[in-house]
Short mmCIF file of C-alpha atoms and ligand atoms in Angstrom, two decimals:
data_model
loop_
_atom_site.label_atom_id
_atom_site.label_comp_id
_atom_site.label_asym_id
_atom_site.label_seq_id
_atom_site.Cartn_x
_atom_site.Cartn_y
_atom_site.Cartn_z
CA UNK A 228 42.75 -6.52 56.45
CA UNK A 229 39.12 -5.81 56.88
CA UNK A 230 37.74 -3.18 59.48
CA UNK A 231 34.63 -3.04 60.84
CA UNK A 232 33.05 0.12 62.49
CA UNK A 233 29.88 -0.27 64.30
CA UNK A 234 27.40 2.69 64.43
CA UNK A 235 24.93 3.57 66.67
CA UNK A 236 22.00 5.34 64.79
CA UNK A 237 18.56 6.56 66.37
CA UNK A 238 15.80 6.71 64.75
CA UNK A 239 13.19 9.56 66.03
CA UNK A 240 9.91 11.20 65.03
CA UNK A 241 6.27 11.17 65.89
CA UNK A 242 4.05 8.21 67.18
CA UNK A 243 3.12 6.64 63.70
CA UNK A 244 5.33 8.14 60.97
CA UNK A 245 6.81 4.79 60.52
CA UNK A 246 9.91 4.31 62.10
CA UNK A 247 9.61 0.60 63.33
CA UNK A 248 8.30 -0.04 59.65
CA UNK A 249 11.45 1.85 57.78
CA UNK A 250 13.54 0.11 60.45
CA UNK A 251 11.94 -3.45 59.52
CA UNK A 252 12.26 -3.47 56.30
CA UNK A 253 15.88 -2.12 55.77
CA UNK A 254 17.54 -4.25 58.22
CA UNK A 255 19.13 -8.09 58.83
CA UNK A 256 18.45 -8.34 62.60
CA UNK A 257 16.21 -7.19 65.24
CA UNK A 258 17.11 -7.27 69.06
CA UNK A 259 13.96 -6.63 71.06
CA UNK A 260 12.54 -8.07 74.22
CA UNK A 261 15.47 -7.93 76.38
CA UNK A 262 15.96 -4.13 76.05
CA UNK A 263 12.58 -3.29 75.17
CA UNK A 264 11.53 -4.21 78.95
CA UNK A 265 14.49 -2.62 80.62
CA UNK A 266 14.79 0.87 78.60
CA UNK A 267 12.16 0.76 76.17
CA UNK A 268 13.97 0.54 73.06
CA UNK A 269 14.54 -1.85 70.34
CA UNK A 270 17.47 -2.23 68.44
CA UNK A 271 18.20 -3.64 65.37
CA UNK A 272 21.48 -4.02 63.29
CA UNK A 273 22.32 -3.81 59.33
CA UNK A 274 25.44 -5.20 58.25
CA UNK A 275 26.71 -3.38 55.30
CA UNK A 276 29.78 -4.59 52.97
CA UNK A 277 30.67 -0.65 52.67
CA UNK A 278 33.48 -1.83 50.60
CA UNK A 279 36.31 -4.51 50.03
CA UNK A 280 37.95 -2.99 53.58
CA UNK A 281 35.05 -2.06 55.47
CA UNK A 282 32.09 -3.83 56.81
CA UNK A 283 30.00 -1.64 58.36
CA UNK A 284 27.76 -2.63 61.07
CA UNK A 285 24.66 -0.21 61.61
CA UNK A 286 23.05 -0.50 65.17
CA UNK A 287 19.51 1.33 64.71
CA UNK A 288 17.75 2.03 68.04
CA UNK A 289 14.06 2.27 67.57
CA UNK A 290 12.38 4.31 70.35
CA UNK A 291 9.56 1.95 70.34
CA UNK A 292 6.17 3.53 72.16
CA UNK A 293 8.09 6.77 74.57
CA UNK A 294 7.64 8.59 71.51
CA UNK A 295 4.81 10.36 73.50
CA UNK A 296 6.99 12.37 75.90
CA UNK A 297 8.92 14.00 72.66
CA UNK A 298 11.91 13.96 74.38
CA UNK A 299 14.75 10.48 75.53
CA UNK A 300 16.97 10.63 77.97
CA UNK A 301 20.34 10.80 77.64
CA UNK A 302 20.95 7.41 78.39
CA UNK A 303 19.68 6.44 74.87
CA UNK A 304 21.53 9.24 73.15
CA UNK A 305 24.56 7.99 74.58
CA UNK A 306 27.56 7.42 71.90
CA UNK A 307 24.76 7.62 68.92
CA UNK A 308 26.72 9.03 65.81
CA UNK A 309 24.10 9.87 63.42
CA UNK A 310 20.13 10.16 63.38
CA UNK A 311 17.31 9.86 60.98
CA UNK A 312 14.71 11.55 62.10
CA UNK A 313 11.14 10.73 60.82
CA UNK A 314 7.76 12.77 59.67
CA UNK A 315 4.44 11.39 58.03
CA UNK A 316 4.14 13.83 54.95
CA UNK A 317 0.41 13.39 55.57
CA UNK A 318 0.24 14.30 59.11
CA UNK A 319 1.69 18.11 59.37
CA UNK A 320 1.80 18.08 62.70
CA UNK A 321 4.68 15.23 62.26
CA UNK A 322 6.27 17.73 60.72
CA UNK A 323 6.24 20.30 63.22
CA UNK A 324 7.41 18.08 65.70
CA UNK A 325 10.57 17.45 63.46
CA UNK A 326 12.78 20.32 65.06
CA UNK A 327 11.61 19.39 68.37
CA UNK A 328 13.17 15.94 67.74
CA UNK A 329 15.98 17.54 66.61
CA UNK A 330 16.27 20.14 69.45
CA UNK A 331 15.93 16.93 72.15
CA UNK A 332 18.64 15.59 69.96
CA UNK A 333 21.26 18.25 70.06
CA UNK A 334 20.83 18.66 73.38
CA UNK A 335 21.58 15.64 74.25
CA UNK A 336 24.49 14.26 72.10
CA UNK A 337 27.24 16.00 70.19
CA UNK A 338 30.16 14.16 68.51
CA UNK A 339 33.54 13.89 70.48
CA UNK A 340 34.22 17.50 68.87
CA UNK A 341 31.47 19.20 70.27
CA UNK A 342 29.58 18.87 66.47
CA UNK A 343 26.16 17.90 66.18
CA UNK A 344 25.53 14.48 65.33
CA UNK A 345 24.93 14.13 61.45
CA UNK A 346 20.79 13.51 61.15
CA UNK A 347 18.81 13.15 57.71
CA UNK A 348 15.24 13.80 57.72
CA UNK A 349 13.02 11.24 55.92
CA UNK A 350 9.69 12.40 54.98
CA UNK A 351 7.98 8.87 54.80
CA UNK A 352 4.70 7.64 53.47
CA UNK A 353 5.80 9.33 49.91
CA UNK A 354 3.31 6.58 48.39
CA UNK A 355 0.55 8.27 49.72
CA UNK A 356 0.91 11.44 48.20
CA UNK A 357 -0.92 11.90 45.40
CA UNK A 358 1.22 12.49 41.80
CA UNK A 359 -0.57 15.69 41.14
CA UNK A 360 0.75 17.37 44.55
CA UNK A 361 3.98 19.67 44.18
CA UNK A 362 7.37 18.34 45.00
CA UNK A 363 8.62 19.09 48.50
CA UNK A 364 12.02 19.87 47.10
CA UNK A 365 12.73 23.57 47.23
CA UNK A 366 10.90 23.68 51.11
CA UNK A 367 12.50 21.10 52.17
CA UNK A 368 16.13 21.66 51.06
CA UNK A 369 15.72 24.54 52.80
CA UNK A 370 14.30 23.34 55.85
CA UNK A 371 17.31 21.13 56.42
CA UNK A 372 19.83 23.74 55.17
CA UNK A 373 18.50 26.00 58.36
CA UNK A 374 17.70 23.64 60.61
CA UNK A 375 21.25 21.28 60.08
CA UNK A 376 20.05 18.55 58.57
CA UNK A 377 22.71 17.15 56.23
CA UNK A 378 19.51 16.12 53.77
CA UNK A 379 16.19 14.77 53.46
CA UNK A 380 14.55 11.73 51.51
CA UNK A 381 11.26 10.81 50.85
CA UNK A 382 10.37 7.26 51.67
CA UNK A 383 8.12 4.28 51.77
CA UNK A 384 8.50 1.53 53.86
CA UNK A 385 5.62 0.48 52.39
CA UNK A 386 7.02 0.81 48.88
CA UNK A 387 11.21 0.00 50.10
CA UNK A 388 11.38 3.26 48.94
CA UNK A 389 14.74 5.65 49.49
CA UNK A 390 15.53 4.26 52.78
CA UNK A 391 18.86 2.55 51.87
CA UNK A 392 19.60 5.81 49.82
CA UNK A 393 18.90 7.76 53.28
CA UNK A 394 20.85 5.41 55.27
CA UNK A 395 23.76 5.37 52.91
CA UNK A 396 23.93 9.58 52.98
CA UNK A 397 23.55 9.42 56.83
CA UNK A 398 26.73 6.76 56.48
CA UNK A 399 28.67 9.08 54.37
CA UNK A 400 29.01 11.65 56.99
CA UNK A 401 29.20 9.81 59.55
CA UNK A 402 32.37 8.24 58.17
CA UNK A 403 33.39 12.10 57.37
CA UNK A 404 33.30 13.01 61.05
CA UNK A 405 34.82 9.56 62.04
CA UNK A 406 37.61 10.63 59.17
CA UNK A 407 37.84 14.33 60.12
CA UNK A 408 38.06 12.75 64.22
CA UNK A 409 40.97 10.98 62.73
CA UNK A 410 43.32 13.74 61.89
CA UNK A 411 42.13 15.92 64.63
CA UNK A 412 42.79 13.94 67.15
CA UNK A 413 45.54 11.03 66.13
CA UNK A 414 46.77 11.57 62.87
CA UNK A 415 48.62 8.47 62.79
CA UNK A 416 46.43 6.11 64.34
CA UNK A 417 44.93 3.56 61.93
CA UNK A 418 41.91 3.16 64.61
CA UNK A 419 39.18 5.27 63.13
CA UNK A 420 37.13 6.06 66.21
CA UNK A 421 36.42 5.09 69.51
CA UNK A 422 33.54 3.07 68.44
CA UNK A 423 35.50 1.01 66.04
CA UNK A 424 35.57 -2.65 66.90
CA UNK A 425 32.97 -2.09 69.41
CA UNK A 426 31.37 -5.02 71.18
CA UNK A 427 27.90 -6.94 72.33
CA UNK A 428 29.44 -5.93 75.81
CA UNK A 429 29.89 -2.71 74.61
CA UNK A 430 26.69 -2.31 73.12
CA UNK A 431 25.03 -3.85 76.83
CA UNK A 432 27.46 -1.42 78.51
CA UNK A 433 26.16 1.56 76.32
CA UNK A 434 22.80 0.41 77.19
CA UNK A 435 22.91 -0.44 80.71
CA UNK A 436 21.62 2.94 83.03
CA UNK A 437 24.48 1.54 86.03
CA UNK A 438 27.17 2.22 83.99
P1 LIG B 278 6.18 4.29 64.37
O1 LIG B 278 7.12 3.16 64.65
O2 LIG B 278 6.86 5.53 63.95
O3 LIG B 278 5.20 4.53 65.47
P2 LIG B 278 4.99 2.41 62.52
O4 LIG B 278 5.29 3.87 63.08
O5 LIG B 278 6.16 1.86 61.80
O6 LIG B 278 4.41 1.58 63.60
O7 LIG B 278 3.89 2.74 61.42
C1 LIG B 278 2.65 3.34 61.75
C2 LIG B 278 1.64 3.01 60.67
O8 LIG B 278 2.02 3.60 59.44
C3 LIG B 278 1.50 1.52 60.39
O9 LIG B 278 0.15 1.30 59.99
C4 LIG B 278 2.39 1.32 59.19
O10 LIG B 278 2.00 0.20 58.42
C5 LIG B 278 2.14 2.60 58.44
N1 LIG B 278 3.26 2.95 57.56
C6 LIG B 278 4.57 3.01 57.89
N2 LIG B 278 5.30 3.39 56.83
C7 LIG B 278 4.43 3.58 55.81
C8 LIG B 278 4.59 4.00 54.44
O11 LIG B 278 5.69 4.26 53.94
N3 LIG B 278 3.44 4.10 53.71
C9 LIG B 278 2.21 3.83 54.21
N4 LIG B 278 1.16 3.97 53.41
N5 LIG B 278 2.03 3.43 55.49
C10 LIG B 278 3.13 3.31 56.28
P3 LIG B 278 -0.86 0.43 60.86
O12 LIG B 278 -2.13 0.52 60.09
O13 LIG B 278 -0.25 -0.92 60.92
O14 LIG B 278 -0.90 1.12 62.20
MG1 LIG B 279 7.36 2.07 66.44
#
């Protein structure tokens, strides 16, 4: 029998380092108006065939315009699993604002064991940098090694570059904490996690700031 998980997934960073564009191109479906005007979000949902048992529905909330208060309340951090969390690798100051994103994160969520939430840092707009500049590799992995990042790509929305790569490590350990949840908590349960099976009322519930 199949199962299907449904994840919720923000995606953070800066005004401009292309979030809504990653989001648009790597997804199926985008859900906007209704939720846009009530709490300023858009969300928008991937449906990956993870593999002959799973089907993996990816539920990726787009912060759409609050990005200039650098922080969300909780309400949108609310059951979110994993994060990417975005930078323009030609804007530094994108960059800089990457730990404050993640700070506002941690803060905010943790998983049902009290661990962060997994989040991969993309460092987008890779086609603009020129083929001459050095590789961000040895900074980088150890940016996200201090900072707990579980790993970094650089992307191109403009080039559908790397972002299923990123969204398929942020998957992988996200299904690690769902499996590690598993044997903590109810090691012979064959439901994975409390968001397994989750529904559109769910997903209104989640959303909804009276409930
Ligand atoms: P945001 O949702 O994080 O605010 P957007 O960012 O997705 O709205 O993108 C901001 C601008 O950056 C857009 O340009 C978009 O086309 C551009 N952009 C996004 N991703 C890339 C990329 O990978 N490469 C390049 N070169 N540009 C990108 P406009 O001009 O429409 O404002
Ligand atoms: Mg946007």
């Amino acid at each position: 029998m199949q199962q299907e998980l449904l994840f919720k997934v923000l995606v953070i960073g800066d005004l401009g380092v292309g979030k809504t564009s990653i989001i648009k191109r790597y997804v199926h479906q985008i859900f906007s108006q209704h939720y846009r005007a009530t709490i300023g979000v858009d969300f928008a949902l991937k449906v990956l065939q993870w593999n002959p048992d799973t089907v993996i529905r990816l539920q990726l909330w787009d912060i759409a315009g609050q990005e200039r208060y650098g922080n969300m309340t909780r309400v949108y951090y609310r059951e979110a699993v994993g994060a990417l969390v975005v930078f323009d690798v030609t804007r530094a100051s994108t960059f800089d604002a990457v730990l404050k994103w993640k700070e506002d994160l941690d803060s905010k969520v943790t998983l049902n064991h009290g661990r962060p939430v997994p989040a991969v840092l993309l460092a987008n707009k890779s086609d603009q940098l020129a083929s001459q500049q050095a590789s961000q590799q040895p900074k980088l992995d150890s940016f996200c090694r201090e900072n707990g990042f579980v790993g970094w790509f650089e992307t191109s929305a403009k080039e559908n570059a790397k972002i299923e790569e990123a969204a398929h490590c942020l998957v992988q350990h996200i299904l690690h904490n769902e499996e590690s949840l598993v044997v903590e908590r109810e090691p012979s349960s064959l439901v994975l996690s409390a968001y397994t099976n989750t529904t559109k009322d769910h997903l209104h519930c989640s959303a909804c700031t009276k409930c």
